[in-house]
Amino acid sequence: MTLTDHLVARIRQDGPMSVADYMAECLLHPTLGYYTTRDPLGTKGDFTTAPEISQMFGELIGLSLAQCWMDQGKPTPFTLCELGPGRGTLMADILRATRGVPGFHDAARVTLVEVSPALKQLQAETLKDYAPTWIDSVADLPDQPLFLVANEFFDALPIRQFLRDGDGWSERLVGERDGALLFGRGPIGPQAALKDRLADTKDGDLIELCAAAIPILTVIAGRIASHGGAALIVDYGDWHSLGDTLQALQNHERTEPLAAPGQADLTAHVDFEPLAETTLACGCRHTRVTPQGVFLERLGITARAQALSKALSGSELDVLIAAHRRLTHPDEMGNLFKVMGLFPAYAAPPPGLEP
Ligand code: SAH
């Protein structure tokens, strides 16, 4: 059975499904899902992420988190957590860059939140020297100081889409006709969660809601507020969304979101406003949402690139220069990707970010 067969059967039985249910099936179906069955990253995969582009990304994230840990009096032990660690590259770079920070590795309990068996295996190989623990959900994070990074994790969480119609909203749904998937619309009605968006939208606008992000942020912000720590959330997106940002990528090319269920990566832009509101509601603070390029420049990526360039020449040097540009330039990832930090009320914000 293909995932399309499974989805068509489900729609015939239960009726059209929300975009969120469609995304969840496509990404996480236990045997046919995109993340559950493969390694999607790198040049042979469907997309590339910042840590796969250059070691500099993870090194600077690691140093920012380690500085927070020192500023907060080196709490021991603490959880060093990554959400959605992919191949384990980012965590490996964080750990390598922080080797010289006295006490950091001894105090760190490396904890990975991952759903994909295929990626867990890769992470186990990459991080075998650091005895990581895997958990299925942030709800299982221990009650201790939490230093956390999430890069391109929240964009993989399922979103629902709503079209404004007068003062009501109609949900965009996935249905089927003759065994082919197609988009449709649900009935028009009020949506309590969207009442604040009547002011900044007009008839026909589409907006997106990511309900799954809120309980995750609640746990993270709660742990940091009560035990100390910091979090760096890096993703493409903005304060809040307007318009359809659901995107499918296959072999580094965009494809139609309904064209290849389970075979293409599906993501949506991350709205930072609800994440920020949840953070404050948990008694934790958040930084300004800062472009990735600005964040990395403040942490010294250019000096790091210059240091690395001394040992390189020819094509290796070209690769380094291209990576620096790709991570920081406003026309590449520098502006599209944003960083928001979480930190306790009594502590300084993570280096590279402003309160
Ligand atoms: N952070 C990595 C990988 C990003 S890809 C990097 O920057 O390279 C998204 C990651 O999130 C993958 O590891 C994927 O398996 C994981 N993931 C997606 N949805 C998830 C969920 N609901 N719970 C836990 N992990 C998830």
mmCIF file of C-alpha atoms and ligand atoms in Angstrom:
data_model
loop_
_atom_site.group_PDB
_atom_site.id
_atom_site.type_symbol
_atom_site.label_atom_id
_atom_site.label_comp_id
_atom_site.label_asym_id
_atom_site.label_seq_id
_atom_site.Cartn_x
_atom_site.Cartn_y
_atom_site.Cartn_z
ATOM 1 C CA MET A 1 0.000 0.000 0.000
ATOM 2 C CA THR A 2 1.274 3.499 -0.811
ATOM 3 C CA LEU A 3 0.719 6.477 1.445
ATOM 4 C CA THR A 4 -1.659 7.939 -1.185
ATOM 5 C CA ASP A 5 -3.798 4.748 -1.001
ATOM 6 C CA HIS A 6 -3.830 5.007 2.782
ATOM 7 C CA LEU A 7 -4.815 8.702 2.696
ATOM 8 C CA VAL A 8 -7.571 8.149 0.108
ATOM 9 C CA ALA A 9 -8.996 5.288 2.191
ATOM 10 C CA ARG A 10 -8.914 7.445 5.321
ATOM 11 C CA ILE A 11 -10.652 10.355 3.545
ATOM 12 C CA ARG A 12 -13.339 8.008 2.120
ATOM 13 C CA GLN A 13 -14.015 6.735 5.608
ATOM 14 C CA ASP A 14 -13.738 9.931 7.702
ATOM 15 C CA GLY A 15 -14.185 12.777 5.183
ATOM 16 C CA PRO A 16 -11.670 15.450 4.178
ATOM 17 C CA MET A 17 -8.772 15.980 6.577
ATOM 18 C CA SER A 18 -7.083 19.143 7.829
ATOM 19 C CA VAL A 19 -3.737 20.167 6.340
ATOM 20 C CA ALA A 20 -2.295 19.380 9.790
ATOM 21 C CA ASP A 21 -3.525 15.782 9.673
ATOM 22 C CA TYR A 22 -2.224 15.479 6.119
ATOM 23 C CA MET A 23 1.218 16.797 7.163
ATOM 24 C CA ALA A 24 1.357 14.506 10.181
ATOM 25 C CA GLU A 25 0.535 11.450 8.048
ATOM 26 C CA CYS A 26 3.030 12.421 5.334
ATOM 27 C CA LEU A 27 5.900 13.141 7.710
ATOM 28 C CA LEU A 28 5.358 10.687 10.538
ATOM 29 C CA HIS A 29 3.282 7.696 9.333
ATOM 30 C CA PRO A 30 5.036 4.792 11.132
ATOM 31 C CA THR A 31 5.890 2.803 7.987
ATOM 32 C CA LEU A 32 5.241 5.147 5.031
ATOM 33 C CA GLY A 33 6.123 8.578 6.469
ATOM 34 C CA TYR A 34 8.801 10.854 5.124
ATOM 35 C CA TYR A 35 10.907 11.208 8.288
ATOM 36 C CA THR A 36 10.217 7.732 9.612
ATOM 37 C CA THR A 37 11.665 5.977 6.576
ATOM 38 C CA ARG A 38 14.755 7.889 5.403
ATOM 39 C CA ASP A 39 17.608 10.351 5.877
ATOM 40 C CA PRO A 40 16.290 13.393 3.998
ATOM 41 C CA LEU A 41 19.329 15.626 4.499
ATOM 42 C CA GLY A 42 22.361 16.597 2.466
ATOM 43 C CA THR A 43 23.180 16.775 -1.224
ATOM 44 C CA LYS A 44 21.750 13.294 -1.914
ATOM 45 C CA GLY A 45 18.609 14.040 0.085
ATOM 46 C CA ASP A 46 15.834 16.551 -0.397
ATOM 47 C CA PHE A 47 17.093 19.558 1.557
ATOM 48 C CA THR A 48 20.144 20.921 3.345
ATOM 49 C CA THR A 49 20.226 22.654 6.717
ATOM 50 C CA ALA A 50 22.619 25.196 8.223
ATOM 51 C CA PRO A 51 24.686 22.660 10.220
ATOM 52 C CA GLU A 52 25.055 20.522 7.086
ATOM 53 C CA ILE A 53 26.358 23.582 5.216
ATOM 54 C CA SER A 54 29.113 24.429 7.695
ATOM 55 C CA GLN A 55 30.533 23.437 11.077
ATOM 56 C CA MET A 56 30.629 27.166 11.947
ATOM 57 C CA PHE A 57 26.870 27.221 12.604
ATOM 58 C CA GLY A 58 26.952 24.588 15.352
ATOM 59 C CA GLU A 59 30.187 25.898 16.835
ATOM 60 C CA LEU A 60 28.713 29.358 17.393
ATOM 61 C CA ILE A 61 25.422 27.959 18.749
ATOM 62 C CA GLY A 62 27.469 25.819 21.150
ATOM 63 C CA LEU A 63 29.498 28.765 22.391
ATOM 64 C CA SER A 64 26.371 30.884 22.876
ATOM 65 C CA LEU A 65 24.746 28.144 24.983
ATOM 66 C CA ALA A 66 27.967 27.505 26.931
ATOM 67 C CA GLN A 67 28.278 31.223 27.735
ATOM 68 C CA CYS A 68 24.703 31.164 29.114
ATOM 69 C CA TRP A 69 25.643 28.129 31.202
ATOM 70 C CA MET A 70 28.670 29.931 32.645
ATOM 71 C CA ASP A 71 26.688 33.154 33.238
ATOM 72 C CA GLN A 72 24.153 31.129 35.227
ATOM 73 C CA GLY A 73 26.819 29.679 37.548
ATOM 74 C CA LYS A 74 27.581 26.407 35.709
ATOM 75 C CA PRO A 75 24.591 24.394 36.985
ATOM 76 C CA THR A 76 25.419 20.689 37.257
ATOM 77 C CA PRO A 77 23.990 18.435 35.945
ATOM 78 C CA PHE A 78 22.030 20.019 33.114
ATOM 79 C CA THR A 79 20.157 18.779 30.060
ATOM 80 C CA LEU A 80 21.779 19.625 26.723
ATOM 81 C CA CYS A 81 18.887 19.019 24.364
ATOM 82 C CA GLU A 82 18.269 19.206 20.646
ATOM 83 C CA LEU A 83 14.829 18.952 19.068
ATOM 84 C CA GLY A 84 14.882 17.100 15.744
ATOM 85 C CA PRO A 85 18.656 16.511 15.508
ATOM 86 C CA GLY A 86 18.680 15.227 11.901
ATOM 87 C CA ARG A 87 22.022 13.527 11.336
ATOM 88 C CA GLY A 88 23.435 14.681 14.682
ATOM 89 C CA THR A 89 25.759 17.136 12.946
ATOM 90 C CA LEU A 90 24.644 20.214 14.890
ATOM 91 C CA MET A 91 24.982 18.496 18.279
ATOM 92 C CA ALA A 92 28.391 17.097 17.292
ATOM 93 C CA ASP A 93 29.581 20.599 16.360
ATOM 94 C CA ILE A 94 28.178 22.039 19.610
ATOM 95 C CA LEU A 95 30.035 19.393 21.624
ATOM 96 C CA ARG A 96 33.308 19.789 19.736
ATOM 97 C CA ALA A 97 33.250 23.586 20.113
ATOM 98 C CA THR A 98 32.571 23.371 23.862
ATOM 99 C CA ARG A 99 35.297 20.833 24.671
ATOM 100 C CA GLY A 100 37.433 23.653 26.019
ATOM 101 C CA VAL A 101 34.739 24.991 28.373
ATOM 102 C CA PRO A 102 35.758 23.625 31.802
ATOM 103 C CA GLY A 103 33.082 21.383 33.331
ATOM 104 C CA PHE A 104 30.580 21.733 30.468
ATOM 105 C CA HIS A 105 30.843 18.206 29.115
ATOM 106 C CA ASP A 106 30.924 16.588 32.551
ATOM 107 C CA ALA A 107 27.741 18.406 33.507
ATOM 108 C CA ALA A 108 25.877 17.915 30.195
ATOM 109 C CA ARG A 109 23.294 15.151 29.792
ATOM 110 C CA VAL A 110 22.892 14.990 26.013
ATOM 111 C CA THR A 111 19.210 14.433 25.238
ATOM 112 C CA LEU A 112 17.708 14.153 21.762
ATOM 113 C CA VAL A 113 14.033 14.469 20.846
ATOM 114 C CA GLU A 114 13.549 12.486 17.664
ATOM 115 C CA VAL A 115 10.752 10.482 16.072
ATOM 116 C CA SER A 116 12.596 8.967 13.127
ATOM 117 C CA PRO A 117 14.154 5.521 13.682
ATOM 118 C CA ALA A 118 16.354 6.041 10.596
ATOM 119 C CA LEU A 119 17.717 9.341 11.903
ATOM 120 C CA LYS A 120 18.101 8.039 15.474
ATOM 121 C CA GLN A 121 20.520 5.454 14.094
ATOM 122 C CA LEU A 122 22.580 8.117 12.329
ATOM 123 C CA GLN A 123 22.581 10.261 15.472
ATOM 124 C CA ALA A 124 23.771 7.283 17.533
ATOM 125 C CA GLU A 125 26.768 6.861 15.216
ATOM 126 C CA THR A 126 27.653 10.557 15.063
ATOM 127 C CA LEU A 127 27.334 11.065 18.835
ATOM 128 C CA LYS A 128 28.591 7.712 20.136
ATOM 129 C CA ASP A 129 31.258 9.357 22.311
ATOM 130 C CA TYR A 130 28.682 11.385 24.241
ATOM 131 C CA ALA A 131 26.203 8.721 25.437
ATOM 132 C CA PRO A 132 23.056 10.539 24.300
ATOM 133 C CA THR A 133 19.575 9.649 25.532
ATOM 134 C CA TRP A 134 16.560 9.760 23.206
ATOM 135 C CA ILE A 135 13.115 10.837 24.276
ATOM 136 C CA ASP A 136 9.946 10.884 22.180
ATOM 137 C CA SER A 137 8.558 14.083 23.615
ATOM 138 C CA VAL A 138 9.729 17.145 25.543
ATOM 139 C CA ALA A 139 7.277 16.077 28.275
ATOM 140 C CA ASP A 140 9.960 13.523 29.248
ATOM 141 C CA LEU A 141 12.651 16.186 29.819
ATOM 142 C CA PRO A 142 14.029 15.844 33.357
ATOM 143 C CA ASP A 143 13.387 18.528 35.947
ATOM 144 C CA GLN A 144 16.770 20.213 35.696
ATOM 145 C CA PRO A 145 18.400 23.202 33.957
ATOM 146 C CA LEU A 146 17.775 23.002 30.228
ATOM 147 C CA PHE A 147 20.043 24.287 27.461
ATOM 148 C CA LEU A 148 18.325 23.568 24.168
ATOM 149 C CA VAL A 149 18.601 24.136 20.439
ATOM 150 C CA ALA A 150 15.995 23.557 17.735
ATOM 151 C CA ASN A 151 17.051 24.184 14.136
ATOM 152 C CA GLU A 152 14.435 23.551 11.466
ATOM 153 C CA PHE A 153 12.313 21.589 13.923
ATOM 154 C CA PHE A 154 9.236 23.785 14.352
ATOM 155 C CA ASP A 155 8.797 24.113 10.565
ATOM 156 C CA ALA A 156 8.136 20.354 10.408
ATOM 157 C CA LEU A 157 5.229 20.531 12.859
ATOM 158 C CA PRO A 158 1.752 20.224 11.322
ATOM 159 C CA ILE A 159 -0.153 23.421 10.592
ATOM 160 C CA ARG A 160 -3.821 24.097 9.884
ATOM 161 C CA GLN A 161 -4.766 26.660 7.257
ATOM 162 C CA PHE A 162 -7.773 28.986 7.354
ATOM 163 C CA LEU A 163 -9.209 31.245 4.654
ATOM 164 C CA ARG A 164 -10.942 34.407 5.755
ATOM 165 C CA ASP A 165 -14.503 34.746 4.504
ATOM 166 C CA GLY A 166 -16.232 37.879 5.804
ATOM 167 C CA ASP A 167 -15.830 37.750 9.592
ATOM 168 C CA GLY A 168 -15.621 33.965 9.538
ATOM 169 C CA TRP A 169 -13.049 31.411 8.489
ATOM 170 C CA SER A 170 -13.162 28.316 6.356
ATOM 171 C CA GLU A 171 -10.541 25.627 6.870
ATOM 172 C CA ARG A 172 -8.490 24.423 3.909
ATOM 173 C CA LEU A 173 -8.927 20.657 3.742
ATOM 174 C CA VAL A 174 -7.458 17.749 1.816
ATOM 175 C CA GLY A 175 -10.052 15.598 0.036
ATOM 176 C CA GLU A 176 -10.012 13.086 -2.812
ATOM 177 C CA ARG A 177 -11.658 12.584 -6.185
ATOM 178 C CA ASP A 178 -11.280 9.331 -8.144
ATOM 179 C CA GLY A 179 -8.338 8.379 -5.951
ATOM 180 C CA ALA A 180 -6.443 11.664 -6.446
ATOM 181 C CA LEU A 181 -5.842 14.106 -3.578
ATOM 182 C CA LEU A 182 -7.066 17.682 -3.895
ATOM 183 C CA PHE A 183 -7.517 20.772 -1.753
ATOM 184 C CA GLY A 184 -10.985 21.930 -0.754
ATOM 185 C CA ARG A 185 -12.635 24.111 1.858
ATOM 186 C CA GLY A 186 -14.642 23.393 4.965
ATOM 187 C CA PRO A 187 -17.739 25.281 6.128
ATOM 188 C CA ILE A 188 -17.433 28.968 7.051
ATOM 189 C CA GLY A 189 -17.641 29.700 10.748
ATOM 190 C CA PRO A 190 -16.083 31.705 13.569
ATOM 191 C CA GLN A 191 -12.710 30.529 14.948
ATOM 192 C CA ALA A 192 -12.012 31.573 18.530
ATOM 193 C CA ALA A 193 -8.247 31.128 18.054
ATOM 194 C CA LEU A 194 -8.284 33.582 15.144
ATOM 195 C CA LYS A 195 -10.301 36.463 16.564
ATOM 196 C CA ASP A 196 -7.144 38.603 16.937
ATOM 197 C CA ARG A 197 -6.378 38.132 13.234
ATOM 198 C CA LEU A 198 -9.538 39.878 12.022
ATOM 199 C CA ALA A 199 -7.748 43.192 12.553
ATOM 200 C CA ASP A 200 -4.788 42.508 10.265
ATOM 201 C CA THR A 201 -6.351 40.352 7.553
ATOM 202 C CA LYS A 202 -8.950 40.914 4.852
ATOM 203 C CA ASP A 203 -11.433 38.800 2.960
ATOM 204 C CA GLY A 204 -9.707 35.980 1.082
ATOM 205 C CA ASP A 205 -6.490 36.001 3.163
ATOM 206 C CA LEU A 206 -5.055 32.689 4.298
ATOM 207 C CA ILE A 207 -3.471 32.254 7.701
ATOM 208 C CA GLU A 208 -1.837 29.299 9.421
ATOM 209 C CA LEU A 209 -1.943 27.921 12.954
ATOM 210 C CA CYS A 210 0.550 25.509 14.478
ATOM 211 C CA ALA A 211 -1.199 24.113 17.548
ATOM 212 C CA ALA A 212 1.481 21.450 18.103
ATOM 213 C CA ALA A 213 4.145 24.074 18.863
ATOM 214 C CA ILE A 214 2.381 25.428 21.946
ATOM 215 C CA PRO A 215 2.615 22.438 24.338
ATOM 216 C CA ILE A 216 6.263 21.971 23.298
ATOM 217 C CA LEU A 217 7.108 25.611 24.062
ATOM 218 C CA THR A 218 5.179 25.388 27.325
ATOM 219 C CA VAL A 219 7.441 22.599 28.570
ATOM 220 C CA ILE A 220 10.666 24.255 27.400
ATOM 221 C CA ALA A 221 9.817 27.698 28.777
ATOM 222 C CA GLY A 222 8.549 26.122 32.000
ATOM 223 C CA ARG A 223 11.787 24.173 32.587
ATOM 224 C CA ILE A 224 13.915 27.267 31.869
ATOM 225 C CA ALA A 225 11.774 29.506 34.092
ATOM 226 C CA SER A 226 11.914 27.129 37.046
ATOM 227 C CA HIS A 227 15.356 25.475 36.722
ATOM 228 C CA GLY A 228 17.396 27.899 34.580
ATOM 229 C CA GLY A 229 18.856 27.381 31.142
ATOM 230 C CA ALA A 230 18.379 28.830 27.671
ATOM 231 C CA ALA A 231 16.952 27.863 24.307
ATOM 232 C CA LEU A 232 17.821 28.895 20.775
ATOM 233 C CA ILE A 233 15.046 28.397 18.237
ATOM 234 C CA VAL A 234 16.196 28.804 14.647
ATOM 235 C CA ASP A 235 13.776 28.524 11.758
ATOM 236 C CA TYR A 236 12.506 30.203 8.670
ATOM 237 C CA GLY A 237 9.496 32.349 9.271
ATOM 238 C CA ASP A 238 8.489 35.598 10.863
ATOM 239 C CA TRP A 239 6.511 37.218 13.674
ATOM 240 C CA HIS A 240 3.256 35.924 12.228
ATOM 241 C CA SER A 241 2.245 34.497 8.904
ATOM 242 C CA LEU A 242 0.040 35.726 6.142
ATOM 243 C CA GLY A 243 -0.539 33.538 3.132
ATOM 244 C CA ASP A 244 0.088 29.934 2.212
ATOM 245 C CA THR A 245 3.601 28.874 3.285
ATOM 246 C CA LEU A 246 3.090 25.111 3.013
ATOM 247 C CA GLN A 247 6.021 23.900 0.962
ATOM 248 C CA ALA A 248 7.090 20.520 -0.419
ATOM 249 C CA LEU A 249 10.708 19.799 -1.350
ATOM 250 C CA GLN A 250 11.952 16.752 -3.216
ATOM 251 C CA ASN A 251 15.521 16.451 -4.532
ATOM 252 C CA HIS A 252 16.116 20.111 -3.599
ATOM 253 C CA GLU A 253 13.246 21.171 -5.911
ATOM 254 C CA ARG A 254 9.854 22.494 -4.960
ATOM 255 C CA THR A 255 6.928 20.253 -5.738
ATOM 256 C CA GLU A 256 3.169 20.420 -5.150
ATOM 257 C CA PRO A 257 2.347 19.577 -1.493
ATOM 258 C CA LEU A 258 -0.183 16.914 -2.565
ATOM 259 C CA ALA A 259 1.931 15.444 -5.391
ATOM 260 C CA ALA A 260 4.132 12.968 -3.550
ATOM 261 C CA PRO A 261 2.849 12.165 -0.041
ATOM 262 C CA GLY A 262 5.583 10.640 2.111
ATOM 263 C CA GLN A 263 8.202 11.195 -0.620
ATOM 264 C CA ALA A 264 8.726 14.940 -0.192
ATOM 265 C CA ASP A 265 9.592 17.069 2.824
ATOM 266 C CA LEU A 266 6.662 19.216 3.942
ATOM 267 C CA THR A 267 7.239 22.373 5.963
ATOM 268 C CA ALA A 268 5.601 25.686 6.767
ATOM 269 C CA HIS A 269 6.996 29.008 7.941
ATOM 270 C CA VAL A 270 7.232 29.323 11.706
ATOM 271 C CA ASP A 271 5.208 32.035 13.442
ATOM 272 C CA PHE A 272 7.311 33.363 16.313
ATOM 273 C CA GLU A 273 4.537 35.444 17.907
ATOM 274 C CA PRO A 274 2.644 32.505 19.456
ATOM 275 C CA LEU A 275 5.955 31.006 20.592
ATOM 276 C CA ALA A 276 6.880 34.312 22.252
ATOM 277 C CA GLU A 277 3.458 34.647 23.905
ATOM 278 C CA THR A 278 3.658 31.117 25.269
ATOM 279 C CA THR A 279 7.153 31.797 26.607
ATOM 280 C CA LEU A 280 5.970 34.868 28.532
ATOM 281 C CA ALA A 281 2.888 33.039 29.832
ATOM 282 C CA CYS A 282 5.238 30.457 31.381
ATOM 283 C CA GLY A 283 7.211 33.118 33.266
ATOM 284 C CA CYS A 284 10.195 32.872 30.940
ATOM 285 C CA ARG A 285 11.682 35.679 28.812
ATOM 286 C CA HIS A 286 12.376 35.730 25.099
ATOM 287 C CA THR A 287 14.750 37.754 22.971
ATOM 288 C CA ARG A 288 13.915 39.725 19.873
ATOM 289 C CA VAL A 289 13.413 37.630 16.784
ATOM 290 C CA THR A 290 16.728 38.226 15.008
ATOM 291 C CA PRO A 291 17.820 37.400 11.456
ATOM 292 C CA GLN A 292 20.199 34.426 11.381
ATOM 293 C CA GLY A 293 22.832 36.457 9.503
ATOM 294 C CA VAL A 294 22.873 39.160 12.183
ATOM 295 C CA PHE A 295 23.010 36.558 14.977
ATOM 296 C CA LEU A 296 25.945 34.701 13.422
ATOM 297 C CA GLU A 297 27.835 37.917 12.621
ATOM 298 C CA ARG A 298 27.457 39.078 16.240
ATOM 299 C CA LEU A 299 28.889 35.764 17.410
ATOM 300 C CA GLY A 300 31.926 36.224 15.180
ATOM 301 C CA ILE A 301 31.292 33.984 12.187
ATOM 302 C CA THR A 302 33.524 36.112 9.959
ATOM 303 C CA ALA A 303 36.490 35.810 12.326
ATOM 304 C CA ARG A 304 35.847 32.063 12.583
ATOM 305 C CA ALA A 305 35.730 31.757 8.788
ATOM 306 C CA GLN A 306 39.006 33.679 8.514
ATOM 307 C CA ALA A 307 40.637 31.377 11.072
ATOM 308 C CA LEU A 308 39.434 28.269 9.220
ATOM 309 C CA SER A 309 40.500 29.706 5.858
ATOM 310 C CA LYS A 310 44.169 29.777 6.887
ATOM 311 C CA ALA A 311 44.430 26.006 6.497
ATOM 312 C CA LEU A 312 42.523 25.912 3.198
ATOM 313 C CA SER A 313 43.153 26.658 -0.459
ATOM 314 C CA GLY A 314 41.576 25.999 -3.850
ATOM 315 C CA SER A 315 38.140 24.412 -3.910
ATOM 316 C CA GLU A 316 38.065 23.859 -0.124
ATOM 317 C CA LEU A 317 38.492 27.566 0.396
ATOM 318 C CA ASP A 318 35.752 28.275 -2.159
ATOM 319 C CA VAL A 319 33.415 25.942 -0.252
ATOM 320 C CA LEU A 320 34.112 27.778 3.017
ATOM 321 C CA ILE A 321 33.512 31.199 1.459
ATOM 322 C CA ALA A 322 30.274 29.982 -0.153
ATOM 323 C CA ALA A 323 29.113 28.484 3.171
ATOM 324 C CA HIS A 324 29.763 31.740 5.031
ATOM 325 C CA ARG A 325 27.748 33.609 2.403
ATOM 326 C CA ARG A 326 24.933 31.083 2.390
ATOM 327 C CA LEU A 327 24.484 31.175 6.164
ATOM 328 C CA THR A 328 24.657 34.953 6.540
ATOM 329 C CA HIS A 329 23.805 36.817 3.325
ATOM 330 C CA PRO A 330 20.344 38.464 3.288
ATOM 331 C CA ASP A 331 19.666 37.001 -0.177
ATOM 332 C CA GLU A 332 20.412 33.484 1.071
ATOM 333 C CA MET A 333 19.575 32.140 4.563
ATOM 334 C CA GLY A 334 20.664 35.273 6.445
ATOM 335 C CA ASN A 335 17.311 37.017 6.480
ATOM 336 C CA LEU A 336 14.755 34.278 5.838
ATOM 337 C CA PHE A 337 15.920 32.338 8.884
ATOM 338 C CA LYS A 338 15.326 33.881 12.295
ATOM 339 C CA VAL A 339 16.583 33.157 15.795
ATOM 340 C CA MET A 340 14.680 33.597 19.042
ATOM 341 C CA GLY A 341 16.251 32.907 22.428
ATOM 342 C CA LEU A 342 14.558 31.900 25.677
ATOM 343 C CA PHE A 343 16.155 32.735 29.025
ATOM 344 C CA PRO A 344 15.130 33.002 32.694
ATOM 345 C CA ALA A 345 13.904 36.325 34.107
ATOM 346 C CA TYR A 346 17.022 36.712 36.286
ATOM 347 C CA ALA A 347 19.634 35.924 33.620
ATOM 348 C CA ALA A 348 21.230 37.619 30.609
ATOM 349 C CA PRO A 349 19.968 36.710 27.120
ATOM 350 C CA PRO A 350 22.008 34.281 25.018
ATOM 351 C CA PRO A 351 24.978 36.012 23.325
ATOM 352 C CA GLY A 352 24.099 37.199 19.829
ATOM 353 C CA LEU A 353 20.548 38.169 20.832
ATOM 354 C CA GLU A 354 18.886 41.144 22.539
ATOM 355 C CA PRO A 355 16.068 41.150 25.111
HETATM 356 N N1 SAH B 1 18.050 19.983 13.199
HETATM 357 C C1 SAH B 1 18.588 19.217 12.102
HETATM 358 C C2 SAH B 1 17.512 18.485 11.275
HETATM 359 C C3 SAH B 1 16.326 19.274 10.813
HETATM 360 S S1 SAH B 1 15.161 18.262 9.922
HETATM 361 C C4 SAH B 1 19.446 20.079 11.222
HETATM 362 O O1 SAH B 1 19.441 21.286 11.441
HETATM 363 O O2 SAH B 1 20.128 19.557 10.360
HETATM 364 C C5 SAH B 1 13.863 18.012 11.096
HETATM 365 C C6 SAH B 1 14.192 17.043 12.199
HETATM 366 O O3 SAH B 1 13.083 16.997 13.097
HETATM 367 C C7 SAH B 1 14.426 15.603 11.765
HETATM 368 O O4 SAH B 1 15.384 15.044 12.611
HETATM 369 C C8 SAH B 1 13.045 14.977 11.986
HETATM 370 O O5 SAH B 1 13.071 13.581 12.066
HETATM 371 C C9 SAH B 1 12.647 15.649 13.278
HETATM 372 N N2 SAH B 1 11.213 15.716 13.550
HETATM 373 C C10 SAH B 1 10.240 16.132 12.710
HETATM 374 N N3 SAH B 1 9.042 16.124 13.326
HETATM 375 C C11 SAH B 1 9.262 15.716 14.597
HETATM 376 C C12 SAH B 1 8.426 15.519 15.733
HETATM 377 N N4 SAH B 1 7.127 15.737 15.692
HETATM 378 N N5 SAH B 1 9.010 15.107 16.889
HETATM 379 C C13 SAH B 1 10.353 14.887 16.960
HETATM 380 N N6 SAH B 1 11.188 15.050 15.906
HETATM 381 C C14 SAH B 1 10.662 15.461 14.742
#
